[in-house]
XYZ file of C-alpha atoms in Angstrom:
737
model
C 0.000 0.000 0.000
C 1.384 3.421 -0.975
C 0.488 6.624 0.845
C 0.947 9.888 -1.062
C 2.284 12.737 0.998
C 1.783 16.110 -0.620
C 2.623 19.622 0.367
C -0.105 22.317 0.088
C -0.012 26.086 0.832
C -0.456 26.879 4.520
C 0.318 29.624 6.934
C 1.869 27.088 9.249
C 5.204 27.565 7.516
C 6.273 30.887 6.115
C 8.291 31.214 2.914
C 11.894 31.229 4.046
C 14.027 34.024 2.779
C 17.304 33.144 4.392
C 19.277 30.251 5.748
C 17.904 30.621 9.268
C 14.316 30.746 7.985
C 14.938 27.652 5.857
C 16.282 25.788 8.857
C 13.202 26.706 10.866
C 11.037 25.545 7.978
C 12.804 22.165 7.976
C 12.231 21.832 11.696
C 8.596 22.743 11.214
C 8.195 19.992 8.617
C 9.839 17.456 10.882
C 7.839 18.555 13.864
C 4.572 18.337 11.990
C 5.151 14.800 10.720
C 2.911 13.086 13.243
C 0.826 10.987 10.957
C -1.058 13.895 9.325
C -0.088 15.681 6.149
C 2.225 18.615 6.721
C 1.986 21.419 4.170
C 4.221 24.219 2.991
C 3.673 26.904 0.353
C 3.237 25.440 -3.105
C 5.612 28.004 -4.538
C 8.356 26.561 -2.367
C 7.825 22.797 -2.660
C 7.566 20.720 -5.808
C 6.554 17.134 -6.163
C 5.006 14.660 -3.843
C 6.667 12.252 -1.482
C 5.574 8.676 -2.165
C 5.976 6.358 0.775
C 5.444 2.638 1.064
C 4.387 1.275 4.396
C 6.266 -1.957 3.743
C 9.363 -0.251 2.354
C 10.435 2.932 4.073
C 11.356 5.251 1.179
C 9.917 4.462 -2.198
C 10.897 7.942 -3.308
C 11.807 11.187 -1.662
C 11.169 14.305 -3.736
C 11.837 17.497 -1.877
C 12.803 19.843 -4.671
C 12.526 23.628 -4.390
C 11.368 25.991 -7.079
C 13.483 29.022 -6.334
C 17.183 29.480 -7.034
C 17.939 30.036 -3.379
C 15.889 27.103 -2.209
C 18.458 24.471 -3.228
C 21.344 25.359 -1.010
C 24.337 27.479 -1.801
C 24.949 26.307 -5.370
C 21.504 27.024 -6.816
C 22.052 24.293 -9.395
C 19.027 22.178 -8.770
C 20.361 19.890 -5.998
C 17.891 17.990 -3.833
C 16.906 19.995 -0.830
C 17.194 16.999 1.453
C 20.029 14.479 1.243
C 21.113 11.465 3.237
C 23.061 13.816 5.445
C 19.865 15.612 6.544
C 19.629 13.348 9.573
C 17.205 15.522 11.487
C 14.392 15.297 8.985
C 15.061 11.639 8.080
C 15.306 10.405 11.645
C 12.229 12.334 12.741
C 10.099 11.074 9.855
C 11.399 7.522 10.246
C 10.565 7.317 13.900
C 7.188 9.004 13.625
C 5.589 7.844 10.379
C 7.886 5.444 8.446
C 8.959 1.789 8.872
C 12.731 1.001 8.994
C 14.642 1.338 5.696
C 15.202 -1.890 3.737
C 18.519 -3.520 2.779
C 20.448 -1.872 -0.028
C 19.191 -2.988 -3.426
C 21.435 -3.263 -6.455
C 20.057 -2.517 -9.902
C 21.740 -4.273 -12.849
C 20.550 -3.199 -16.272
C 21.941 -5.631 -18.834
C 20.732 -3.405 -21.658
C 22.756 -0.451 -20.461
C 26.268 -1.451 -21.708
C 25.204 -2.134 -25.312
C 23.192 1.096 -25.335
C 26.247 3.053 -24.226
C 28.425 1.240 -26.764
C 25.912 1.932 -29.502
C 25.803 5.607 -28.527
C 29.587 5.830 -28.637
C 29.575 4.174 -32.045
C 27.018 6.714 -33.265
C 29.124 9.571 -31.929
C 32.076 8.193 -33.843
C 30.081 7.752 -37.030
C 28.903 11.361 -36.688
C 32.494 12.436 -35.943
C 31.384 13.966 -32.657
C 33.721 14.307 -29.648
C 36.416 12.282 -31.435
C 39.746 13.266 -29.928
C 42.246 10.920 -31.586
C 43.116 10.005 -35.177
C 44.813 6.684 -35.956
C 46.800 6.613 -39.177
C 47.774 3.368 -40.941
C 48.943 3.036 -44.534
C 48.033 6.665 -45.149
C 44.413 6.327 -44.055
C 42.862 7.921 -40.975
C 40.527 6.315 -38.453
C 38.697 8.541 -35.945
C 38.109 7.330 -32.390
C 37.635 8.349 -28.783
C 40.789 8.222 -26.725
C 39.106 7.020 -23.541
C 37.403 4.078 -25.284
C 40.648 2.988 -26.941
C 42.392 3.126 -23.568
C 39.605 1.143 -21.925
C 39.529 -1.555 -24.626
C 43.046 -1.925 -26.013
C 46.006 -2.440 -23.628
C 48.438 -1.011 -26.191
C 46.668 2.370 -26.158
C 46.084 2.282 -22.418
C 49.834 2.074 -21.909
C 50.473 4.736 -24.548
C 47.998 7.274 -23.169
C 49.141 6.805 -19.568
C 52.860 7.115 -20.194
C 55.363 9.802 -21.032
C 55.394 8.859 -24.707
C 55.072 11.675 -27.180
C 51.827 10.158 -28.484
C 50.191 10.568 -25.067
C 48.682 13.936 -25.936
C 48.947 13.860 -29.727
C 45.754 13.908 -31.715
C 47.236 11.958 -34.642
C 48.995 8.642 -33.958
C 50.781 6.817 -36.764
C 50.863 2.990 -36.638
C 53.337 1.864 -39.242
C 53.334 -1.930 -38.669
C 49.603 -2.600 -38.922
C 47.481 -2.762 -42.044
C 44.740 -0.171 -42.266
C 42.116 -2.828 -42.987
C 42.972 -4.834 -39.870
C 43.175 -1.707 -37.707
C 39.806 -0.472 -38.931
C 38.226 -3.850 -38.182
C 39.681 -3.909 -34.684
C 38.524 -0.364 -33.922
C 35.066 -1.284 -35.193
C 35.196 -4.317 -32.893
C 35.854 -2.012 -29.938
C 32.719 -0.015 -30.783
C 30.428 -2.902 -31.800
C 31.814 -6.061 -30.129
C 31.554 -7.862 -33.486
C 34.347 -8.965 -35.780
C 34.218 -10.753 -39.127
C 36.990 -13.360 -39.427
C 37.731 -15.025 -42.751
C 40.518 -16.944 -44.401
C 41.550 -13.745 -46.191
C 41.941 -11.512 -43.139
C 42.707 -13.821 -40.220
C 46.495 -13.546 -40.386
C 46.417 -9.736 -40.625
C 43.935 -9.591 -37.756
C 46.034 -11.911 -35.622
C 49.180 -9.922 -36.340
C 47.481 -6.627 -35.471
C 45.777 -8.058 -32.379
C 49.112 -9.392 -31.146
C 50.726 -5.949 -31.467
C 47.782 -4.204 -29.797
C 47.666 -6.915 -27.091
C 44.012 -7.687 -27.773
C 44.088 -11.183 -26.299
C 40.421 -12.003 -26.868
C 40.679 -11.290 -30.598
C 44.002 -13.115 -30.775
C 42.450 -16.204 -29.192
C 39.532 -16.147 -31.647
C 41.900 -15.868 -34.596
C 44.121 -18.685 -33.346
C 41.119 -20.905 -32.798
C 39.838 -20.098 -36.274
C 43.190 -20.904 -37.892
C 43.413 -24.158 -35.952
C 40.170 -25.259 -37.584
C 41.582 -25.332 -41.092
C 45.050 -26.763 -40.596
C 46.275 -29.006 -43.395
C 49.463 -30.911 -44.072
C 50.372 -28.183 -46.583
C 49.965 -25.164 -44.282
C 50.708 -26.649 -40.864
C 54.446 -25.954 -40.786
C 54.193 -22.414 -42.163
C 51.464 -21.571 -39.665
C 53.602 -22.991 -36.889
C 56.407 -20.664 -37.911
C 53.953 -17.751 -37.914
C 52.713 -18.750 -34.448
C 56.249 -18.958 -33.117
C 57.185 -15.552 -34.506
C 54.134 -13.849 -33.002
C 54.036 -15.716 -29.709
C 50.687 -17.350 -30.457
C 50.814 -20.131 -27.888
C 47.398 -21.629 -28.651
C 48.066 -21.860 -32.384
C 51.517 -23.268 -31.670
C 50.019 -26.095 -29.629
C 47.433 -26.774 -32.332
C 50.004 -26.970 -35.117
C 52.234 -29.249 -33.052
C 49.322 -31.549 -32.256
C 48.341 -31.631 -35.934
C 51.915 -32.387 -36.992
C 52.148 -35.249 -34.508
C 48.822 -36.708 -35.664
C 49.565 -36.301 -39.394
C 53.316 -36.874 -39.314
C 53.234 -39.392 -42.162
C 51.823 -36.724 -44.519
C 53.725 -33.729 -43.197
C 57.157 -35.338 -43.443
C 56.647 -35.618 -47.213
C 55.852 -31.925 -47.799
C 58.502 -29.521 -49.175
C 58.198 -27.312 -46.078
C 59.341 -30.157 -43.855
C 62.864 -30.054 -45.240
C 63.145 -26.421 -44.134
C 62.188 -26.823 -40.491
C 64.959 -26.061 -37.980
C 66.804 -28.693 -35.971
C 64.925 -27.925 -32.750
C 61.582 -28.554 -34.458
C 62.428 -31.947 -35.933
C 64.055 -32.960 -32.644
C 60.925 -32.029 -30.706
C 58.763 -33.990 -33.131
C 60.685 -37.262 -33.223
C 61.226 -37.387 -29.468
C 57.468 -37.528 -28.781
C 56.002 -40.822 -27.730
C 52.633 -39.906 -29.269
C 54.113 -39.405 -32.743
C 51.732 -41.174 -35.114
C 53.860 -43.531 -37.194
C 53.390 -47.010 -38.587
C 56.799 -48.140 -37.389
C 60.116 -46.725 -36.192
C 61.636 -47.120 -39.638
C 59.587 -44.090 -40.732
C 61.285 -41.998 -38.056
C 64.777 -43.112 -39.054
C 64.068 -42.455 -42.734
C 62.717 -38.993 -41.875
C 65.920 -38.073 -40.052
C 68.039 -39.116 -43.040
C 65.745 -37.235 -45.425
C 66.022 -34.016 -43.388
C 69.815 -34.311 -43.099
C 70.272 -34.970 -46.812
C 68.488 -31.746 -47.788
C 71.373 -29.701 -46.325
C 74.021 -32.232 -45.419
C 76.954 -29.839 -45.064
C 75.234 -27.783 -42.366
C 73.195 -30.522 -40.716
C 75.477 -33.543 -40.524
C 76.629 -32.595 -37.030
C 73.056 -33.039 -35.765
C 72.967 -36.761 -36.623
C 74.197 -38.187 -33.277
C 71.710 -36.107 -31.305
C 68.792 -36.934 -33.594
C 69.672 -40.623 -33.555
C 69.221 -40.617 -29.769
C 65.534 -39.916 -30.344
C 65.098 -42.734 -32.855
C 63.934 -45.759 -30.877
C 66.444 -48.145 -32.347
C 65.320 -51.129 -30.281
C 61.941 -50.871 -32.009
C 63.544 -51.648 -35.372
C 63.814 -55.243 -36.492
C 67.283 -56.785 -36.059
C 67.546 -57.243 -39.816
C 66.770 -53.592 -40.556
C 69.132 -52.425 -37.820
C 72.022 -54.449 -39.216
C 71.416 -53.991 -42.923
C 69.953 -50.490 -43.257
C 71.174 -48.631 -40.182
C 74.640 -49.982 -39.433
C 75.678 -49.973 -43.078
C 74.414 -46.492 -43.885
C 77.413 -44.282 -44.803
C 76.484 -41.491 -42.386
C 76.142 -43.953 -39.509
C 79.130 -46.134 -40.348
C 81.497 -43.155 -40.451
C 80.354 -41.633 -37.163
C 81.770 -43.349 -34.021
C 79.116 -41.866 -31.746
C 76.317 -43.153 -33.969
C 77.892 -46.582 -34.265
C 78.088 -46.793 -30.484
C 74.359 -46.117 -30.194
C 73.484 -48.658 -32.872
C 75.741 -51.307 -31.323
C 74.063 -50.828 -27.937
C 70.643 -51.246 -29.538
C 71.801 -54.384 -31.354
C 72.994 -55.859 -28.054
C 69.629 -55.142 -26.466
C 67.826 -56.840 -29.327
C 70.177 -59.822 -29.173
C 69.391 -60.170 -25.463
C 65.714 -60.165 -26.328
C 64.871 -56.773 -24.831
C 63.110 -54.227 -26.977
C 60.637 -52.660 -24.617
C 57.946 -53.829 -26.991
C 56.807 -56.693 -24.801
C 53.958 -55.189 -22.845
C 52.544 -58.287 -21.240
C 53.415 -61.892 -20.817
C 50.346 -63.429 -22.326
C 50.957 -62.742 -25.983
C 52.791 -64.203 -28.911
C 54.615 -61.660 -31.034
C 54.402 -61.666 -34.798
C 57.370 -59.791 -36.214
C 56.289 -60.147 -39.794
C 53.052 -58.321 -39.286
C 54.573 -55.634 -37.087
C 58.013 -54.680 -38.402
C 58.390 -52.022 -35.736
C 58.039 -54.556 -32.919
C 60.430 -57.302 -31.974
C 59.842 -60.227 -29.668
C 59.435 -59.431 -26.031
C 61.865 -60.218 -23.277
C 59.331 -62.444 -21.613
C 59.258 -64.914 -24.491
C 62.983 -65.331 -25.133
C 65.391 -66.951 -22.706
C 64.480 -68.396 -19.320
C 64.190 -64.949 -17.794
C 65.403 -62.471 -20.396
C 67.313 -59.578 -18.914
C 65.425 -56.322 -19.003
C 66.823 -52.831 -18.616
C 67.248 -51.959 -14.949
C 64.678 -49.679 -13.418
C 67.371 -47.595 -11.784
C 69.021 -46.669 -15.060
C 65.887 -45.682 -16.882
C 64.297 -44.206 -13.796
C 66.528 -41.198 -13.361
C 65.103 -39.314 -16.302
C 61.560 -40.427 -15.488
C 61.763 -39.065 -11.965
C 63.016 -35.776 -13.310
C 60.141 -35.540 -15.773
C 57.453 -36.898 -13.384
C 55.625 -38.491 -16.271
C 52.011 -39.587 -16.165
C 50.478 -42.284 -18.397
C 49.268 -39.652 -20.884
C 52.548 -37.730 -21.097
C 54.102 -37.522 -24.576
C 57.693 -38.303 -23.566
C 59.039 -41.551 -22.204
C 62.503 -42.250 -20.810
C 65.756 -43.375 -22.351
C 67.410 -46.658 -21.540
C 70.898 -46.665 -19.979
C 72.321 -47.200 -23.455
C 70.598 -44.087 -24.751
C 67.981 -45.902 -26.828
C 64.298 -45.254 -26.419
C 62.912 -48.068 -24.315
C 59.201 -47.836 -24.992
C 57.576 -47.947 -28.418
C 55.611 -45.025 -29.801
C 52.065 -44.987 -28.548
C 50.745 -45.531 -32.067
C 52.509 -48.914 -32.248
C 52.528 -49.814 -28.548
C 49.500 -52.049 -28.877
C 46.050 -51.972 -27.311
C 44.606 -53.131 -23.991
C 41.270 -54.950 -24.256
C 38.658 -55.287 -21.509
C 36.330 -58.164 -22.398
C 33.005 -59.184 -20.876
C 32.568 -59.328 -17.099
C 29.470 -58.153 -15.306
C 28.185 -54.975 -13.689
C 25.473 -53.689 -11.418
C 22.648 -55.296 -13.414
C 24.199 -58.721 -12.820
C 23.977 -60.018 -16.380
C 27.294 -60.791 -18.094
C 28.459 -58.490 -20.876
C 29.102 -59.252 -24.520
C 30.713 -55.862 -24.963
C 34.430 -55.248 -25.413
C 36.333 -52.025 -24.759
C 39.774 -51.080 -26.080
C 42.219 -48.520 -24.693
C 43.786 -45.911 -26.963
C 47.000 -44.917 -25.186
C 47.700 -41.909 -27.402
C 44.370 -40.292 -26.633
C 43.925 -41.760 -23.146
C 40.420 -42.963 -23.998
C 38.420 -46.167 -24.242
C 36.300 -47.147 -27.238
C 34.157 -50.154 -28.049
C 34.751 -52.781 -30.704
C 32.554 -55.610 -31.980
C 30.731 -57.561 -29.269
C 31.403 -61.227 -28.578
C 28.922 -63.777 -29.832
C 28.305 -64.913 -26.245
C 28.021 -62.950 -23.015
C 30.792 -63.978 -20.611
C 31.805 -63.174 -17.036
C 34.883 -64.558 -15.242
C 36.218 -65.239 -18.718
C 39.799 -66.027 -19.679
C 41.273 -63.618 -22.245
C 44.645 -63.630 -23.978
C 46.190 -62.347 -27.209
C 48.321 -64.313 -29.628
C 49.636 -63.397 -33.057
C 47.669 -60.143 -33.072
C 44.338 -61.813 -32.316
C 42.250 -61.793 -29.158
C 40.927 -65.002 -27.577
C 38.004 -65.246 -25.106
C 37.651 -68.642 -23.434
C 35.091 -70.126 -21.048
C 33.326 -68.132 -18.345
C 29.653 -67.958 -17.415
C 26.804 -66.594 -19.540
C 24.412 -65.885 -16.654
C 22.712 -69.273 -16.938
C 25.466 -71.866 -17.240
C 29.200 -72.421 -17.268
C 30.852 -72.260 -20.678
C 33.321 -74.435 -22.510
C 33.039 -72.405 -25.703
C 35.774 -70.127 -27.027
C 35.935 -67.416 -29.662
C 38.548 -65.272 -31.375
C 38.547 -61.636 -32.527
C 40.481 -60.785 -35.684
C 41.169 -57.017 -36.057
C 41.537 -57.418 -39.809
C 37.952 -58.664 -40.106
C 36.640 -56.797 -37.042
C 34.501 -59.710 -35.937
C 34.455 -62.645 -33.535
C 34.583 -66.262 -34.712
C 33.817 -69.430 -32.769
C 36.646 -71.845 -31.931
C 36.713 -75.446 -30.824
C 35.300 -75.721 -27.281
C 37.300 -76.792 -24.242
C 36.807 -80.233 -22.746
C 35.513 -78.777 -19.474
C 33.052 -75.982 -18.824
C 34.512 -73.507 -16.356
C 34.408 -69.960 -15.055
C 37.042 -68.145 -12.980
C 39.459 -69.421 -15.569
C 42.789 -67.842 -16.492
C 44.607 -68.261 -19.787
C 48.141 -67.658 -20.988
C 49.947 -67.908 -24.314
C 53.270 -69.691 -24.571
C 55.142 -71.164 -27.551
C 52.360 -71.065 -30.135
C 49.798 -72.487 -27.737
C 47.175 -71.170 -25.331
C 46.712 -72.730 -21.896
C 43.407 -72.691 -19.989
C 44.229 -73.052 -16.310
C 42.058 -73.952 -13.316
C 38.670 -72.336 -12.818
C 35.545 -73.704 -11.191
C 31.929 -74.678 -11.641
C 29.098 -75.017 -9.136
C 30.542 -78.273 -7.793
C 34.313 -77.797 -7.490
C 37.460 -75.832 -8.183
C 39.732 -77.371 -10.814
C 43.355 -78.494 -10.937
C 43.077 -79.361 -14.593
C 44.789 -77.525 -17.440
C 43.995 -77.654 -21.160
C 46.233 -76.708 -24.076
C 44.832 -75.134 -27.251
C 46.807 -75.570 -30.460
C 46.195 -72.465 -32.568
C 47.098 -74.071 -35.875
C 44.969 -77.201 -35.504
C 42.126 -75.537 -33.520
C 42.081 -78.362 -30.989
C 42.332 -78.881 -27.214
C 44.382 -81.427 -25.280
C 44.870 -81.989 -21.562
C 48.255 -81.411 -19.926
C 49.614 -81.956 -16.427
C 47.433 -80.882 -13.526
C 48.507 -78.216 -11.088
C 49.566 -79.186 -7.588
C 46.576 -77.346 -6.104
C 43.055 -76.754 -7.390
C 42.590 -73.089 -8.185
C 39.386 -71.251 -9.037
C 39.759 -67.528 -9.741
C 43.444 -68.074 -10.476
C 45.716 -65.552 -12.204
C 47.994 -66.672 -15.030
C 50.873 -65.120 -16.965
C 53.750 -66.377 -19.114
C 57.247 -65.345 -18.064
C 60.318 -66.594 -19.899
C 59.789 -70.256 -20.754
C 57.289 -70.843 -17.988
C 53.615 -70.372 -17.273
C 52.810 -69.101 -13.761
C 49.582 -69.792 -11.838
C 49.073 -67.302 -9.008
C 46.701 -67.610 -6.036
C 43.054 -68.482 -6.526
C 40.656 -70.362 -4.278
C 40.779 -74.080 -3.486
C 37.087 -74.300 -2.633
C 37.651 -73.475 1.008
C 39.750 -70.324 1.177
C 41.827 -67.939 -0.884
C 45.390 -69.014 -1.656
C 48.800 -67.384 -1.367
C 50.587 -70.249 -3.129
C 51.955 -70.040 -6.689
C 53.354 -72.528 -9.151
C 54.957 -72.576 -12.559
C 54.537 -74.868 -15.538
C 57.333 -76.091 -17.795
C 55.761 -77.114 -21.126
C 58.830 -79.158 -22.143
C 58.684 -81.266 -18.975
C 54.886 -81.061 -18.739
C 55.282 -80.443 -15.038
C 54.146 -77.927 -12.396
C 56.463 -76.766 -9.609
C 55.611 -74.668 -6.542
C 57.421 -71.350 -6.171
C 57.532 -68.692 -3.429
C 54.238 -67.808 -1.790
C 52.724 -64.357 -2.115
C 52.606 -61.980 0.834
C 48.780 -61.915 0.649
C 46.172 -64.537 -0.145
C 44.466 -63.616 -3.404
C 41.658 -64.960 -5.571
C 40.338 -63.005 -8.529
C 43.569 -61.002 -8.698
C 44.947 -59.455 -11.854
C 48.261 -60.880 -13.027
C 50.658 -59.646 -15.713
C 54.345 -59.413 -16.576
C 56.465 -56.296 -17.045
C 60.245 -56.074 -17.465
C 60.864 -59.668 -16.429
C 58.788 -59.497 -13.234
C 55.381 -60.901 -12.344
C 52.736 -58.576 -10.860
C 49.784 -59.644 -8.683
C 47.234 -56.853 -8.249
C 44.199 -56.671 -5.967
C 41.797 -59.599 -5.785
C 39.880 -61.032 -2.818
C 41.132 -62.485 0.449
C 38.112 -64.741 0.875
C 35.336 -62.126 0.664
C 37.455 -59.051 1.408
C 38.553 -57.074 -1.683
C 42.186 -55.957 -1.652
C 43.998 -52.794 -2.689
C 47.424 -54.340 -2.073
C 49.877 -55.247 -4.833
C 53.076 -57.256 -5.040
C 55.790 -58.180 -7.519
C 57.595 -61.486 -8.047
C 61.260 -61.661 -9.049
C 61.847 -65.072 -10.686
C 65.619 -64.761 -10.356
C 65.360 -64.476 -6.572
C 62.125 -66.413 -6.190
C 60.662 -63.772 -3.887
C 57.730 -61.366 -3.669
C 57.942 -57.707 -2.625
C 55.149 -55.365 -1.568
C 54.266 -52.421 -3.829
C 52.311 -49.200 -3.428
C 48.612 -49.765 -2.745
C 45.985 -48.871 -5.325
C 43.628 -45.969 -4.684
C 40.838 -48.427 -3.848
C 40.234 -52.127 -3.317
C 39.627 -54.096 -6.520
C 38.426 -57.677 -6.435
C 37.902 -59.339 -9.811
C 40.161 -56.709 -11.358
C 41.575 -56.974 -14.871
C 45.277 -56.239 -15.321
C 47.608 -55.711 -18.280
C 50.942 -53.988 -18.900
C 51.720 -51.494 -21.649
C 54.357 -48.825 -22.185
C 56.195 -49.552 -18.943
C 53.046 -49.254 -16.814
C 50.709 -51.777 -15.192
C 47.009 -50.991 -15.681
C 44.339 -52.062 -13.159
C 40.889 -51.969 -14.750
C 37.514 -52.084 -13.049
C 36.736 -54.667 -10.357
C 34.580 -54.584 -7.227
C 35.453 -52.674 -4.051
C 33.067 -54.563 -1.749
C 30.271 -52.047 -2.241
C 29.973 -51.457 -5.954
C 31.253 -52.375 -9.388
C 33.951 -50.058 -10.693
C 34.701 -48.422 -14.017
C 37.759 -46.550 -12.783
C 41.226 -47.363 -14.105
C 44.648 -46.633 -12.660
C 48.203 -47.251 -13.855
C 51.247 -48.227 -11.803
C 54.705 -46.851 -12.557
C 57.273 -49.352 -11.195
C 60.054 -46.771 -11.146
C 58.078 -44.244 -9.125
C 56.244 -46.988 -7.167
C 53.102 -44.957 -7.639
C 49.585 -45.409 -9.007
C 48.074 -42.737 -11.260
C 44.497 -42.314 -12.533
C 43.697 -43.132 -16.155
C 40.588 -42.586 -18.252
C 37.709 -44.780 -17.034
C 36.090 -47.572 -18.994
C 32.527 -46.984 -20.158
C 30.912 -49.821 -18.167
C 31.412 -50.750 -14.521
C 32.897 -54.265 -14.723
C 34.264 -57.021 -12.502
C 35.316 -60.469 -13.666
C 36.271 -59.114 -17.085
C 39.078 -60.627 -19.092
C 41.869 -58.135 -19.797
C 44.814 -58.499 -22.147
C 47.286 -56.472 -24.160
C 47.430 -57.224 -27.886
C 49.972 -56.310 -30.527
C 47.544 -54.397 -32.741
C 47.056 -50.752 -33.684
C 44.109 -48.566 -32.796
C 43.753 -47.689 -36.480
C 43.163 -51.386 -37.210
C 40.196 -51.497 -34.845
C 38.142 -48.441 -35.769
C 37.662 -46.035 -38.684
C 40.397 -43.485 -39.094
C 40.096 -40.502 -36.795
C 39.528 -37.319 -38.708
C 40.979 -34.023 -37.586
C 38.092 -31.664 -36.986
C 39.526 -29.010 -39.205
C 37.084 -28.063 -41.940
C 40.020 -27.412 -44.206
C 38.277 -24.718 -46.244
C 38.209 -21.230 -44.699
C 34.834 -19.891 -43.688
C 33.390 -16.620 -42.484
C 32.096 -16.277 -38.960
C 31.132 -13.675 -36.422
C 33.330 -13.734 -33.329
C 31.304 -12.539 -30.351
C 32.759 -10.240 -27.773
C 34.193 -12.141 -24.820
């Protein structure tokens, strides 16, 4: 409810003629405010006072009509202000409720209205106080708006530069077209970016320190990178300190290296650029031979000036990822290599590593390498020699500790010999997570694959049968899923995924249906070990011959093991933990296929069933699992040379029924059950740092999934990834930010 207080003529208050009279009039008004209207001469007071009984002052309008009635200035000031405490306090206590909290008014239409008005003033050439000259043309503007919007002019107008007070300012390094567009942007907040003007705009914005415009231009240019313009745009970005564009061009060059290395511009890049490219682990190549050939190609284009760079560049070629034949025939015998002692030393060290069976390519124990199909990968240490010697963690660890690398980092360490230990991410293989079950309880058919370069999981073709507690292993670039449970019954069926055909095919079934099975690949055969059904846990082991597609029984284990973990290390197959039908086990044993005999080895430090088991650098890893019904976050490592287990850093959470595989010098723990819920989280263990790090999560929460590394490429599993570039320039409005 609003009450209108008005002032009418009355003899109660005389027209004041001086300061004293005015003061008495004010007191009279205050004194008369007792709930009834108080009046003064209409010639003295103007509008009404509107008061709200719920809100103390809706408006206060004491305005005098005479020149002398407004105080000393006579310029139309309000007669009463917030400092007129006598009147305010008297009225508040006698007739008004308490004043409300302060209210803030925000008019979102106000800024664009002001900007539009300024733009109109400029168009009408009104109040313009500065002229910008570029390429002989003049652009009018308002100094204060330039200073408020463009850091370059703010610094100029607030310094002791001669241009501070000049009306005309000459800008010699900026094109008139770009300058005019940027000044228009200041007045309108809109900017038209096209393929024809983007470089001039970016250059001008960089000089004027207009970061928002610079970012828009860099983003625009990043959208139409091609193999033909990538290197020249990188040079432009480097010259003008465009960090965002620099990152985009580098990422594009890494992704499209195979195309870019064949362009004429590539031969002109400086040493530092080619070094930075070939040292990256995420460089997208088909094999390491491409990298070596690229180095020779770049050197040959200016051999007299570049020959001295060869030893340093060769350090970043991962020589142990070349086949022994290529290393001996193409590398060692190349004239530039053969005549350089430093280069020959590097090549000889790599040859020794390959002869010892260590390439860094072996990511897990349960695979059979196929050199013919993957020329950039040689056989792993785990499959040559009893326990092939791997590079020591101490030697390769020094650089890794300095760099504090995470699983997604682009650089990996050097071996003690100076050779790159780990393969490029594009040829490092793929980790598969197969089947299992989640919160709904039904087993999965689905299969997820891990792309190391992009730190992401993607799905491939589903299995023909849903399977939980399934045994999974890779051999000769194919993925095998064996046994398990389909939600209704135990399975003896098996199937194989061929990346070339991108589909699963049925194989000969096992002799025994079983879940909680573990499988390992050794010497052109796959072994299905242990497991259980509703009646018992098994000691039995079956051998699958890949060539004949048939199963045969081999020697039984010493102990029955359901939920066992299996991995191949050297010439042996290891069975780790499990459950004997009564309790979880800490015992382990190894199988010698030549003697067809199992032998007990050192016990683990923890009892484990449903643990993940894999091999990395000649050691066996046992991760998580259950101690009876209690899920574990503990981990341990077995040294076959010493026949002993050592405790490792704990995972971030307990994981029973976890899937485990090794790739790129890291051990990955995938999914599982923590005692409360199924997990989709993934973490990776760095054995040098003795530390677990988070990795991108799988799409489904899974426990009892089969996990294995396979010697295949991501590109072989899914359609080629396209760079979201839109290679043709387009026009677009860049909004004000």
